[in-house]
Every structure is written in structure tokens, then in C-alpha cells.
Short mmCIF file of C-alpha atoms in Angstrom, two decimals:
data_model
loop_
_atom_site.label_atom_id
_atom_site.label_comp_id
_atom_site.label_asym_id
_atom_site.label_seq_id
_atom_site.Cartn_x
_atom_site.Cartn_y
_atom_site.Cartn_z
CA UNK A 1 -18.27 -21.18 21.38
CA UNK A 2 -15.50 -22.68 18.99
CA UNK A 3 -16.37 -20.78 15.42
CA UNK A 4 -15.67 -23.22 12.86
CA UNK A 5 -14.13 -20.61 11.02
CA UNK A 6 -11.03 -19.65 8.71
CA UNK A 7 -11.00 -16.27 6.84
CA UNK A 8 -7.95 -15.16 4.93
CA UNK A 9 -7.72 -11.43 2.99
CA UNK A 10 -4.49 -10.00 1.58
CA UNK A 11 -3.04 -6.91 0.06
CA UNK A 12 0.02 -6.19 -1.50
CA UNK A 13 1.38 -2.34 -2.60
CA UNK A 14 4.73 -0.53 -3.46
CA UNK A 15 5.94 1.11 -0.48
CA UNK A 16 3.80 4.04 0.64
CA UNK A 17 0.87 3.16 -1.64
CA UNK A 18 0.03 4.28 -4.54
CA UNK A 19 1.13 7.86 -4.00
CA UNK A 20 4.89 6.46 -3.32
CA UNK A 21 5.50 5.42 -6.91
CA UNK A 22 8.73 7.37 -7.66
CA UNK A 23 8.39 11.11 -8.91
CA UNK A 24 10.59 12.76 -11.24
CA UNK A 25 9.96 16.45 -12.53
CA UNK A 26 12.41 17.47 -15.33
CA UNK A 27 12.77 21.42 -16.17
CA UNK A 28 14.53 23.50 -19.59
CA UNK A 29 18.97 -12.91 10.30
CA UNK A 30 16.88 -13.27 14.06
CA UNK A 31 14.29 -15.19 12.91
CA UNK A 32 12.42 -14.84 16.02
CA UNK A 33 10.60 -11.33 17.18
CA UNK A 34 11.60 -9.66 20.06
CA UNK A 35 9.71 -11.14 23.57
CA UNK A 36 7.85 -7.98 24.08
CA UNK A 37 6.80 -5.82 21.81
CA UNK A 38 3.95 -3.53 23.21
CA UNK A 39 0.84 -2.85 21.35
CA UNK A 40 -1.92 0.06 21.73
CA UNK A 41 -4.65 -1.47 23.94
CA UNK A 42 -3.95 -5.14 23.83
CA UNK A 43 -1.81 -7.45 25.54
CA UNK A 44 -2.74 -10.62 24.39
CA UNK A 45 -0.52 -11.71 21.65
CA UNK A 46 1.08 -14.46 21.55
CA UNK A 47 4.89 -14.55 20.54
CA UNK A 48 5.12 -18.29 20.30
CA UNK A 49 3.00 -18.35 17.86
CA UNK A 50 4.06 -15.58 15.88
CA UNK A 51 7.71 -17.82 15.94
CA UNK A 52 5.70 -21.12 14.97
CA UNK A 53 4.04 -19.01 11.85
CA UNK A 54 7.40 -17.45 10.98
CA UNK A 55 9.14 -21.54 10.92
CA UNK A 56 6.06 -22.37 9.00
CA UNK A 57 6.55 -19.68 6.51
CA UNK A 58 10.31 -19.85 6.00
CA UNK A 59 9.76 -23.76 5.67
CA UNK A 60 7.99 -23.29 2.56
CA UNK A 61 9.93 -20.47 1.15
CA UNK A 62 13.10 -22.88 1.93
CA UNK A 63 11.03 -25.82 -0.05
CA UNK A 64 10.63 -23.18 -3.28
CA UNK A 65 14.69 -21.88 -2.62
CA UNK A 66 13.77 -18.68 -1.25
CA UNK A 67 15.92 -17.16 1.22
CA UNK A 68 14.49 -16.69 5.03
CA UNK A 69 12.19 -13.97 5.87
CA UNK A 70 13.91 -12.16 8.66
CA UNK A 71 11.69 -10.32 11.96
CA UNK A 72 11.57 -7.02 11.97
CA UNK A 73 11.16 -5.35 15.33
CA UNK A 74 8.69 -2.48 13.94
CA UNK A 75 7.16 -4.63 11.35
CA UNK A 76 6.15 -7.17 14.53
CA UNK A 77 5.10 -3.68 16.34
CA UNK A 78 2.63 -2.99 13.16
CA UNK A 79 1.07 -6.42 12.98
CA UNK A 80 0.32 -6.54 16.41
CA UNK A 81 -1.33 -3.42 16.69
CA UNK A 82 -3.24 -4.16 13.68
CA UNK A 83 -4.43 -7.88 14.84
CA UNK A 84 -5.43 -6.23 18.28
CA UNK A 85 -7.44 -3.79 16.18
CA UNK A 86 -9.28 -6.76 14.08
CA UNK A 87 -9.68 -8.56 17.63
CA UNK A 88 -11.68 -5.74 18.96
CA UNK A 89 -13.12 -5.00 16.12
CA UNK A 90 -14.21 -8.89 15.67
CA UNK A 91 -13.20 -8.33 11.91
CA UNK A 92 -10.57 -8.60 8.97
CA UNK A 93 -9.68 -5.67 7.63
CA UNK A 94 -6.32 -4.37 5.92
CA UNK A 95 -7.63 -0.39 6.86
CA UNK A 96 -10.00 0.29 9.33
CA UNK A 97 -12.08 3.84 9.99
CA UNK A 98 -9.47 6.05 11.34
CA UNK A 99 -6.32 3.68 11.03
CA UNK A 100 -3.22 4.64 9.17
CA UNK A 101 -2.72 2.81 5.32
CA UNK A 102 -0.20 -0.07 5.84
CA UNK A 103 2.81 2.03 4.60
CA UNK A 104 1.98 4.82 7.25
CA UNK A 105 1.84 1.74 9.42
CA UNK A 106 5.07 0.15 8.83
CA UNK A 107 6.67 3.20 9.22
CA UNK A 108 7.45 2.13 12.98
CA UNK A 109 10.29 0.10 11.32
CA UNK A 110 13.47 1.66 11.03
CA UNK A 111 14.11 0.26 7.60
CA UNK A 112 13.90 1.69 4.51
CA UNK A 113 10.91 -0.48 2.50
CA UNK A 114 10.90 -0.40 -1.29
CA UNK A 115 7.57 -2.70 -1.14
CA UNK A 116 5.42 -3.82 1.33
CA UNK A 117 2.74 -6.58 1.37
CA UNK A 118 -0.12 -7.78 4.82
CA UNK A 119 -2.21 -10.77 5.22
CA UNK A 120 -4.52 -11.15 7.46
CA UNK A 121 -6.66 -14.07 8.88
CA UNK A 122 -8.34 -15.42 12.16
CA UNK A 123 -8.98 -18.96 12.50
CA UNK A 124 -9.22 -21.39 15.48
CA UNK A 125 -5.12 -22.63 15.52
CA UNK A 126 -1.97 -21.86 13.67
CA UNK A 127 -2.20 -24.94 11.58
CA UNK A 128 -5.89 -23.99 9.95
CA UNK A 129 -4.31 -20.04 9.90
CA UNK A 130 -1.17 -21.14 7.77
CA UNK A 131 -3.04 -23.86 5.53
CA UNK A 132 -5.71 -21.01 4.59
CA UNK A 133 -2.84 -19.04 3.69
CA UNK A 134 -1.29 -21.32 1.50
CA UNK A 135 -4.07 -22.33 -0.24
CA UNK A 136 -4.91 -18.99 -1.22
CA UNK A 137 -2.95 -17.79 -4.33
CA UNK A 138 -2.60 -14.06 -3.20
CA UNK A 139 -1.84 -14.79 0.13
CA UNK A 140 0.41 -17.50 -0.91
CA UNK A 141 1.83 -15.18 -3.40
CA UNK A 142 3.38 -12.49 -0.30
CA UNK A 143 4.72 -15.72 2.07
CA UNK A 144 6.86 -16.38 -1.15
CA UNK A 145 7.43 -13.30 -2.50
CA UNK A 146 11.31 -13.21 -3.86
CA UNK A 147 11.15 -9.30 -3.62
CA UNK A 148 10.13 -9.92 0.01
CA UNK A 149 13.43 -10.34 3.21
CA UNK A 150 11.72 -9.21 5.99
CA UNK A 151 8.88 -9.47 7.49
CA UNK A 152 6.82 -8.86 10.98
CA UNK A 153 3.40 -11.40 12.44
CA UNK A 154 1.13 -10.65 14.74
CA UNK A 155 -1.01 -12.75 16.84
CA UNK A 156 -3.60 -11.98 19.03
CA UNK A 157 -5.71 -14.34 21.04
CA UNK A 158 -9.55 -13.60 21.42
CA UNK A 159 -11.78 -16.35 22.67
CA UNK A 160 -11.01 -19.57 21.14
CA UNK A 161 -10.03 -17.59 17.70
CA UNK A 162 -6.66 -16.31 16.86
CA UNK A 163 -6.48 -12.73 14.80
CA UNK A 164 -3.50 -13.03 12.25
CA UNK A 165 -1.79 -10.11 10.94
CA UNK A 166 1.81 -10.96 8.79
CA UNK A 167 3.21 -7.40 7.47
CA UNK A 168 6.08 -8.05 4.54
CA UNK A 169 8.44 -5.71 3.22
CA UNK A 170 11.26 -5.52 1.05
CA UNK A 171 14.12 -3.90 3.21
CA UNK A 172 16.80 -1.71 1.49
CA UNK A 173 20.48 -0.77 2.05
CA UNK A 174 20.79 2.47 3.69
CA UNK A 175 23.01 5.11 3.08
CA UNK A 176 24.33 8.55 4.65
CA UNK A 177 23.75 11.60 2.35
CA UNK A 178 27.47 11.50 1.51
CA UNK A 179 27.32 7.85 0.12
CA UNK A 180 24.06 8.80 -1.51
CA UNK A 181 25.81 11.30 -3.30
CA UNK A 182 28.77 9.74 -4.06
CA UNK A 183 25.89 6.62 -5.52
CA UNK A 184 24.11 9.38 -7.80
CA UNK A 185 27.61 11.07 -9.20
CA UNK A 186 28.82 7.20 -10.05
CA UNK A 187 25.71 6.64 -11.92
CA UNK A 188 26.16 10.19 -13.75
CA UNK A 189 29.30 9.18 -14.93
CA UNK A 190 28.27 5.74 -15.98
CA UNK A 191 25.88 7.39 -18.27
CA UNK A 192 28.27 9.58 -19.73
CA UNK A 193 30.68 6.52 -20.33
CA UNK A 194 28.24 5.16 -21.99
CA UNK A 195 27.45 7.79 -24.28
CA UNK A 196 31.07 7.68 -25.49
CA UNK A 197 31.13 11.66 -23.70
CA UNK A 198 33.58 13.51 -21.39
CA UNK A 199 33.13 13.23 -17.79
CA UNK A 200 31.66 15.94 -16.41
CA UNK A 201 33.22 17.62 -13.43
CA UNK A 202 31.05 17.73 -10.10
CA UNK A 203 30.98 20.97 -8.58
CA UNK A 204 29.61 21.47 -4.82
CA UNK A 205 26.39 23.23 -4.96
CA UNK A 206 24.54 24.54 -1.42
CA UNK A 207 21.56 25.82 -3.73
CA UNK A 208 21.14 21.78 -5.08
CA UNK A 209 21.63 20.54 -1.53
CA UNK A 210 18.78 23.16 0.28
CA UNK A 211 16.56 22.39 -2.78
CA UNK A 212 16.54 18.39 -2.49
CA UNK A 213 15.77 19.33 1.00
CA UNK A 214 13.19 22.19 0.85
CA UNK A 215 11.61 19.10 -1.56
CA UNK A 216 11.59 16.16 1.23
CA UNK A 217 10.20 19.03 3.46
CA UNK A 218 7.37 20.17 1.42
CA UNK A 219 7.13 16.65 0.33
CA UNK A 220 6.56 17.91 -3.45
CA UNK A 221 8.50 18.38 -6.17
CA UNK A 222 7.17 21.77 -6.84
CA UNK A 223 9.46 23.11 -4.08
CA UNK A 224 11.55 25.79 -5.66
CA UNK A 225 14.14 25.36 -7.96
CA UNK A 226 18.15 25.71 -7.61
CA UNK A 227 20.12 28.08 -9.14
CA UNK A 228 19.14 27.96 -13.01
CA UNK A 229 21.47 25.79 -15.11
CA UNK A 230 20.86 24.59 -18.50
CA UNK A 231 18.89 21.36 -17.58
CA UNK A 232 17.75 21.07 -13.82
CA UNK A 233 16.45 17.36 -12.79
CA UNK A 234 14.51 16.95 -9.89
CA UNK A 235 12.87 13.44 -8.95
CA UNK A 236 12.66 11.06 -5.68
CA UNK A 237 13.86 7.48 -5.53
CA UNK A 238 14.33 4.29 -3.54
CA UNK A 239 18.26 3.53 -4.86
CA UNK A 240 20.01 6.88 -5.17
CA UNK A 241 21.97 4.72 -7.57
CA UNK A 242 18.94 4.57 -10.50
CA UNK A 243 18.44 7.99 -12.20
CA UNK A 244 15.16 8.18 -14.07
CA UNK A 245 15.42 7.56 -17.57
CA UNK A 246 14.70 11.34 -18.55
CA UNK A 247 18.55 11.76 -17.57
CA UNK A 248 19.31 10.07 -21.03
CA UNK A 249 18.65 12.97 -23.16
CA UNK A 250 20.84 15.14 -20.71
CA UNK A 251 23.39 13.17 -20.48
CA UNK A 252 23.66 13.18 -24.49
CA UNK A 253 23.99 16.51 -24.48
CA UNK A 254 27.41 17.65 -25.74
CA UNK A 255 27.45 21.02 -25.13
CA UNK A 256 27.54 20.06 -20.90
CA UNK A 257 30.74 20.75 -18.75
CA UNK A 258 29.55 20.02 -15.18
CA UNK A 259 27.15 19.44 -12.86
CA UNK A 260 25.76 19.73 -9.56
CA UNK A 261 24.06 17.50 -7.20
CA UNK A 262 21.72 17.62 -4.26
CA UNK A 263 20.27 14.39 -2.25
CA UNK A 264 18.18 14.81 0.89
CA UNK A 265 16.61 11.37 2.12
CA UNK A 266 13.72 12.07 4.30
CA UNK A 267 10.28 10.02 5.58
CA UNK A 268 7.24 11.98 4.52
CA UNK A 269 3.21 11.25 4.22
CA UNK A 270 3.79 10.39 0.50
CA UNK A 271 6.68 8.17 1.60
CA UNK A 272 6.35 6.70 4.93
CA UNK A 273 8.96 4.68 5.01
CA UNK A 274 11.85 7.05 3.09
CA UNK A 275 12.90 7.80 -0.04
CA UNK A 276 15.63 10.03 -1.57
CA UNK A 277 14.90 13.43 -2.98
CA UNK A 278 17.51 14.12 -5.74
CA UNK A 279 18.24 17.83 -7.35
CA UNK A 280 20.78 17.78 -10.12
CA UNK A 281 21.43 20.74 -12.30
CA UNK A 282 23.96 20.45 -15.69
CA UNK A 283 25.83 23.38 -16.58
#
């Protein structure tokens, strides 16, 4: 039986959900997906189509000057798995019972994802699939999303219906903990610059360094403190390079003569798909 039949939902959230907005605690191109890509339990996907839907999508993102979305190997893993789940399921869903969130799910890419978006739709051909899309202002909002450059479909074949699943994400630059650091003390001394104060000098500290990373471990803030100083600043981030704004006040502060700094970057359940955990204490 052909189901006359086109069914569109979407979601869109920062990366990790809504736990993953940034924490700070302040005390005193391939265009085209890889040819196989397994999925749990189902191996009827289709990667022609997935290409198709990707052309279709970057056509209209090129029509409204947006650059290309570009396939992501685990982001094509994600959406696959997830449109075989609808298919057996014989449903749209963006969560089902007992399925990971989307972030949790997109962790299977290697990147680093500052925001991440899914539609998802089943409808008898591509064509009906992408017009649906289109014509629906949320979904049409995440195919041309500027904050979006990468992105991963999924198509599964069941019957005479096709179960569409198109994961987005907003991929950024990745850095060693050495550049990382080097990214937090530039901004430190922007600040101060800024301010019209002294630089202050950087001094290594291992008691910064095992606290940023006795945070990512215990994925909490409340991890405990480095060596006292006269302002300690502990927070996570996507871009080590953007200290919170509570940094302001300390940075002000003319009485400071140095500083210390401590960045671990780590994936965790509040942040499935990274973030940096930053520990600096001014002396």
C-alpha cells in the first residue's frame, strides 16, 4: 500500500541540550557521505539518496548565499541509526523511549559542535521529503541555518515510504591544550589592554591544570578549587578564546600581578560533544 503521506517534525538546540549552555562559577568539503556507514539493526539506507537530499539542500542554501553544508561521517552514522529507529518504530520522533538526546547522539562525530539542529520526515520520494521540508518554516529554518557547516542525512527505505533523518551541527576549530592555553592567556591580556592596565605575568600552575581537569572529570564545576589566589575563575566554554564576562571586574582590578591558568577540554554527559573547562586564578 502506497501511504499518501508526508510528515515533517524538527528540533533545533545548543549543543548538548539545554544542560550544555556554558557554565561559569566565579569565587572571592566532501559533500557526499561515506558508501557505508553501518547502522544498529538496519541495513537499508539508501546513500544515493542521502547525496540527492544533500544537492537539494545545498542548492537552496547556494540560492540564499549560504555556504555548502559539508557530510560528516558520524553525523551520517547518527541519522541513520535514528531513521532505522523511526522505520521500525513506524514513527517520527526526535527521542524515542530509551534513545540517547540528539547531542548524546551526535557525539559519534569527531567534531567539536557548538549547536546542533535534526529534522525528520517520511514520505513516499525525495522530492515530496525535501518540498515538505521547505515549506515548513522550522524545518526550513535548520536547511538554511548560517550558524550551520556541517551536516549528516539519513535514509532508510521501509515499504514504499522513505524515513528521513538530517542531523545539523555547527562544527568548531579544534585545538590542543597548549593552543587552548595560549587562546585564553591572549584574551587575558586583551582585557587588560583594554583596561589601560599592566600585563600580568603568566605563571605555570599544576594546581590550575589538575583542577580544570578534576572539573571535565566530575563534569561539575563544584570540583575542588586550586590553590587560593585572590580571585579564582572557573567556567566551561566552546572558544577557549571568549572568557565570560565576570572576568571584567577582575581584570579591573589594580592591585593584580599575575595569574595562572588551567584548560582541560574533555566530552562529558553535560557536553557530549566537548567543551573546554577553564581554571584561572589572579594573584
Amino acid at each position: 500500500m502506497f501511504w499518501a503521506l508526508i510528515t515533517v517534525i524538527s528540533l533545533r538546540l545548543a549543543a548538548g541540550g539545554a544542560a550544555s549552555k556554558p557554565a561559569t562559577d566565579t569565587s572571592p568539503r566532501s559533500d557526499s557521505p561515506p558508501q557505508q556507514v553501518a547502522t544498529s539493526g538496519s541495513s537499508n539506507y539508501d546513500p544515493q539518496a542521502e547525496r540527492q537530499l544533500l544537492e537539494m539542500a545545498n542548492a537552496e542554501r547556494a540560492r540564499a548565499g549560504l555556504a555548502p553544508l559539508k557530510m560528516d561521517d558520524g553525523l551520517v552514522r547518527a541519522a541513520r541509526i535514528h531513521a532505522a529507529e523511526m522505520a521500525a518504530q513506524n514513527q517520527l520522533s526526535h527521542q524515542f523511549s530509551g534513545e540517547p538526546s540528539l547531542p548524546q547522539r551526535l557525539a559519534s562525530s569527531t567534531l567539536q559542535l557548538e549547536r546542533t539542529g535534526e529534522n525528520v520526515a517520511v514520505a513516499g520520494n525525495l522530492d515530496q521529503a525535501h518540498q515538505a521540508l521547505m515549506a515548513s518554516p522550522p524545518h526550513r529554518d535548520n536547511l538554511l541555518s548560517p550558524n550551520y557547516n556541517v551536516a549528516g542525512f539519513g535514509v532508510i527505505r521501509s515499504g514504499h515510504m522513505l524515513f528521513v533523518a538530517q542531523d545539523f551541527g555547527s562544527s568548531l576549530a579544534s585545538y590542543s591544550v597548549q593552543q587552548a592555553q595560549e587562546l585564553v592567556d591572549a584574551s587575558v591580556d586583551q582585557l587588560r589592554a583594554q583596561a589601560k592596565l599592566p600585563r600580568l605575568q603568566r605563571v605555570d600552575s599544576g594546581s590550575a591544570q589538575s583542577s580544570a581537569c578534576a572539573m571535565a572529570q566530575a563534569d561539575s564545576l563544584s570540583a575542588p578549587a586550586p590553590s587560593p589566589g585572590a580571585y579564582v575563575l572557573r567556567y566551561t566554554s566552546m572558544k577557549p578564546e571568549a572568557l565570560p564576562s565576570e572576568i571584567s571586574k577582575v581584570i579591573a582590578a589594580r592591585d593584580l600581578h599575575t595569574y595562572s591558568a588551567g584548560t582541560c577540554y574533555a566530552r562529558t554527559q553535560k557536553y557530549p560533544t566537548g567543551a573546554y573547562w577553564v581554571v584561572l586564578v589572579f594573584y
